[in-house]
Amino acid sequence: MLSSLQDLRFGARLLLRAPGFTLVAVASLALGIGANTAIFGAINGILLKPLPVAAPDRLVAIFTSDFSGPTYGGSSSADAVDFAAGAPALSGVATAAIAPISVTIGRQPERVFAERISPDYFDVLGLRGAAGRLPSGGLADGTIAPAVVITHRFWQRRFGGDPSVIGRAIRVGREASTIVAVGPQDYAGLTRGLDLDLFVVEPVGPSRLAERGNRGVAVIGRLVAGATLPQAQAQLNAVARRLHEAYPREWTDVRGAPRRVTVETEMALRLPPDAAGPVAGFLLMLLLTVGLVLLVACANVAGLLVARAADRWQEVAVRLSLGASRARLVRQLLVEASLLAALAAAAGLAVAQWMLAALERVQPPLPLPVRLDFAIDGTVLAATLVLTAATALAFGLAPALQATRDLHRAASQRGGRPDRARRLPLRGLLVTGQVAASVMLLVLSGLFVRSLQGSTQGDVGFDGRHVLIAAIDPSMLDYPPERGAQLYADVTARLRALPGVEAAGVATVVPLSLDFEGGRRHMRPSGYQPQRGEDMEVHFNTVSPGYFQTLGIRLLRGRDFTAADRPGTEPVIVVNEAYAARYWPGRDPLAERVSVRGDDGPWLRVVGVVANTLYNSRGEAPPPMMLLPFAQNYHAAAKLHVRTTGDPAAIAPAAREVIRSVDAALPILAIGTMTERTSVSLLPQQIAGSLIGTFGAVALLLSLLGLYGMLARMVAQRGREIGIRLALGAAPSGIVRLVLRQSSRFTVAGLVAGLALAAGMGQLLTGFLPGVSPLDPTAFVGAAAVAAVAAFVAMWLPVRRALAVDPASALRSE
C-alpha cells in the first residue's frame, strides 16, 4: 500500500515536470474517451435504459402477427380484453396507441401528439402522477368518463406548472373532456425518444369491443410476482387458438394460417422490434468507430511513452543499482499511465457531456415530436471506469515492458545508454496501426458521403426542389367533409394565383418523409387471381387535381384527376407503372378496375397510369401504388403542395396569408420546403457520414502527430550522423532517403492495411450504403490521397530539420 502511494506521488511529480507531454497525452486520450462515453451514453439511453416505470423487468409487450405475416403487428382492444381474461400470469393488461389529435384549450385549437390509452394504463405501468389523480379502472370498464392526462413537460411548457389546471375543461377533437392529472416528471410515453403531450383515456366500451378487426393498438401487460415470460406466452398461445376458432376471419392471415401472439420484454415497448436491429447495428457501427479513434489515441500516447522512457535510462540505472526489480519498474510506468488515463477520463466526461447535449439539441425532420434524453448515469460512469482502465493498459503496458527490458539490459549488462534504435520498430508499428485506422474511417466516411450524393441525385420519380409544403387540418375547427374539401379547393385555387407559383395540389402523404398519415391498403385488381399467401396490400396516396404537375410526376397513359371526380360521380383511380406491370402484365390498364373494399367492390375505374415514384426510402425499388382522388376520398389532415419558380421558402409568408384569407382561425400545423421534409430519408447517411468523417479526421490528425513525433525524434537522435554525412559530401537527396526510408515503409503499410480493412467493412455495411458500391473507387482513392498528402506533410517537417543540420557543429561535437 505504501509503495503504491509512493508510485502515485512520484508519477504525479514526473507528469507535472513535463506539462507539454502531459497536456498532449491527456488531450489525445480525452477525445477518445469522451467520444466513446458519449456514444455509449446514447446506446444506454436508447437501448439499455429501461422505462421509468415500476419493476420494468415484469413489464411485457404483447404482439399479434400482422395480416400479411410479420410477427410484430398491432392488436385490437377486444383482443386485449381476451388476453387479460385468459392469461393468469398477467396481473393487468392495458392498451395504447400514438396518434396526432386536435386539442382546444381556450379558443384556439392546436395539433398535439398523444397516446390514446385504456383506463388501467397507469395501473399496469405502476406510475404516480405529479398532480391530480391518474385514471384507474379495468380494461373494458365502460363507466370511466373520457379524461386527459397531460405530460409533465407539456404542463410546464403550456401552463407554466400551474396546479389549477387540474379539472380544466378542454376539447379533444369534437369531444368535451377534462384534465384530471399531470403525468410523472420523467415519463412521456412508451416509445423512447418521442415527446408526447397528452394521454387521452378512452374506455373500451361495447363499440370498441365489436371492432375485432381494428388492430391499431399496442398491448402491454404486467407479470404477476413469480410468473415468467414463457408462462405468459404459453397461456396467450392458448388464447390465440380459441380466438382463431371463434373469429376465423379476423384471426387468419393472408397465407390462411392462424395469427400468432408473441410476448416480448419491456424493451420491445420502448423500441419497436422491427427497428431494434437496424438501430442497434447503426449505434454499434458508431461505437466501433469511436473505439478506433481511442485506439489511435492510445497508440499515439504509447509512442510518446516509448520515446519518454528512452530518456529516463539514467533514472532506471540508478533504481536498478539500488535493487529495484523489473516488475517494480513496470508497475511504476503503469501507475504513470493510469494517472494519465484518469486525467483523460475526467476531461473525457466533460467532452461526453458536451457531445450528448449537442445530440439532444438535434431536431431531425420527422413528422413526430422527438426529444432525446441522454444522461451520464451510473451505468455510463461504470462503463467509463472500465474503459479508462483498459485504456491505461492499452497504451501503457507494451511501452513499459519494452522500455524496462531494454533499459534493464543496458544498465545491467553494459552500464551505458540503451540502443535508441530499438525504439523505432515499436513506434513504427504503432504508426502503422494509426494510419490504417484513420484511412479506414476516411474511406467509410467517403462511402457514406457518396451514398448521400447518389441518393440525392438519383431519380426518385418526382421533383421536390421547388416545392413548398403546408399542412392543415380543417377537422380541428369541426369542418364537415364537404366543407373541408371545398376549403382545400379554395386554398389551392388562390395559391395557384400567387406570383411565382407554377402549380399547386393536395396530397395526404408526402413521400420519403415517414409521413404519419402513410400506410398500405388492401385491394383487389380486376382479372387478377392472388396466389395463396400473397400480400395484397399496397401503398396508396390521396391526391387532388394538379398534384402530378406540382411534383413533376409524368403521366404515362390516360388522364389526371379533374374537378369532375367528386362525390356522387363514378369512382376512379390512377395507378403507377409498377402496379400495372405487376397485376396486369401485357394488358391495357385503362380497361381495368380496382376494388379497395373487398372482392365485391365497389370498383374504381382506372383512368391513368403515372411514372413510378419512391415511397418509404431511397434504397427501395419503386413499389406498386394506388392514387385516389382527394374529393372522392376526403381526408381532413392533408398537405398543400406548391411549386414555385424560385426558392419555395420565399413564398411561405404569402402562402400563410392565403390560408388565413380563407379561414383566419385555421391553424397551420407545419410549413416548409419539400426538400426539408424528404431529407429524413437521408438521415442515416448524413449522421454516419458526418460523425465518421469527423472521427476519421481526428484519427488522421493523431496518427500524423505520431508519425511526426517518430521522425522528429529519429532526426534528433541521428543529428550527429546526419551532420557528419553532410560534412563528408553526402547529397541532400541521400539524407532525405535516410530519414524517410523507414517511416515511408510504415506509412505505406498503414495505407494498404487501412484500404483492406475498409473493403471488408464496406461489405458489412452494404445495407447502410444505398446507391453506392462498397468498393467505390472515388471513396478509396480520395481517402488514400488525403492520407498520403497529410503523411507527406507530417514527414517533410522533420526532413527539413535534418537538412538544416550544421555539419561543423556535428563535427565539433564528435
Short mmCIF file of N, CA, C and O in Angstrom, two decimals, residues 176 179 220 291 341 363 410 437 484 506 508 543 616 690 731 768 774 787:
data_model
loop_
_atom_site.label_atom_id
_atom_site.label_comp_id
_atom_site.label_asym_id
_atom_site.label_seq_id
_atom_site.Cartn_x
_atom_site.Cartn_y
_atom_site.Cartn_z
N ALA A 176 -65.86 16.85 -25.59
CA ALA A 176 -65.50 17.58 -24.37
C ALA A 176 -64.83 16.62 -23.40
O ALA A 176 -65.22 15.47 -23.25
N ILE A 179 -59.02 17.74 -17.91
CA ILE A 179 -57.67 17.41 -17.46
C ILE A 179 -57.76 16.91 -16.03
O ILE A 179 -58.14 17.66 -15.12
N ILE A 220 -49.83 -3.86 -23.57
CA ILE A 220 -48.81 -4.05 -22.54
C ILE A 220 -49.41 -4.87 -21.42
O ILE A 220 -50.62 -4.83 -21.16
N GLY A 291 -14.34 3.66 -31.04
CA GLY A 291 -13.36 2.75 -30.45
C GLY A 291 -12.05 2.80 -31.21
O GLY A 291 -10.96 2.77 -30.61
N ALA A 341 -4.48 8.30 -17.78
CA ALA A 341 -5.82 7.85 -18.15
C ALA A 341 -6.88 8.45 -17.25
O ALA A 341 -7.97 8.82 -17.72
N GLN A 363 -32.73 18.20 -33.94
CA GLN A 363 -34.15 18.04 -34.26
C GLN A 363 -34.28 17.49 -35.67
O GLN A 363 -34.32 18.24 -36.64
N ALA A 410 20.50 -2.61 -20.78
CA ALA A 410 21.56 -1.62 -20.94
C ALA A 410 22.24 -1.31 -19.63
O ALA A 410 23.47 -1.18 -19.54
N ALA A 437 -6.07 2.70 -39.23
CA ALA A 437 -7.37 3.01 -38.65
C ALA A 437 -7.95 4.29 -39.24
O ALA A 437 -9.13 4.36 -39.59
N GLY A 484 -64.79 20.81 -45.76
CA GLY A 484 -63.34 20.68 -45.75
C GLY A 484 -62.78 20.53 -47.14
O GLY A 484 -61.75 21.14 -47.49
N VAL A 506 -52.99 19.01 -53.65
CA VAL A 506 -53.16 18.50 -52.29
C VAL A 506 -52.85 17.01 -52.28
O VAL A 506 -53.17 16.30 -53.24
N THR A 508 -52.40 13.57 -49.25
CA THR A 508 -52.41 13.13 -47.85
C THR A 508 -51.01 12.80 -47.35
O THR A 508 -50.66 13.10 -46.22
N VAL A 543 -54.80 12.24 -53.65
CA VAL A 543 -54.27 13.47 -54.24
C VAL A 543 -55.36 14.20 -55.01
O VAL A 543 -56.36 13.63 -55.42
N ASN A 616 -41.11 4.96 -49.36
CA ASN A 616 -40.60 4.90 -47.99
C ASN A 616 -39.15 5.32 -47.87
O ASN A 616 -38.78 6.07 -46.97
N SER A 690 -21.18 12.36 -41.40
CA SER A 690 -20.61 13.48 -40.63
C SER A 690 -19.84 12.98 -39.42
O SER A 690 -18.72 13.44 -39.15
N ALA A 731 24.82 13.97 -50.54
CA ALA A 731 23.83 14.80 -51.21
C ALA A 731 22.58 14.92 -50.34
O ALA A 731 22.24 13.99 -49.61
N PHE A 768 -26.38 -0.12 -45.27
CA PHE A 768 -26.42 1.30 -44.91
C PHE A 768 -25.95 2.19 -46.05
O PHE A 768 -25.88 3.41 -45.88
N PRO A 774 -19.77 -0.79 -52.21
CA PRO A 774 -18.89 -0.76 -51.03
C PRO A 774 -17.42 -0.68 -51.40
O PRO A 774 -16.58 -0.47 -50.53
N ALA A 787 -4.86 10.91 -47.04
CA ALA A 787 -3.93 10.38 -46.04
C ALA A 787 -2.49 10.49 -46.51
O ALA A 787 -1.58 10.82 -45.73
#
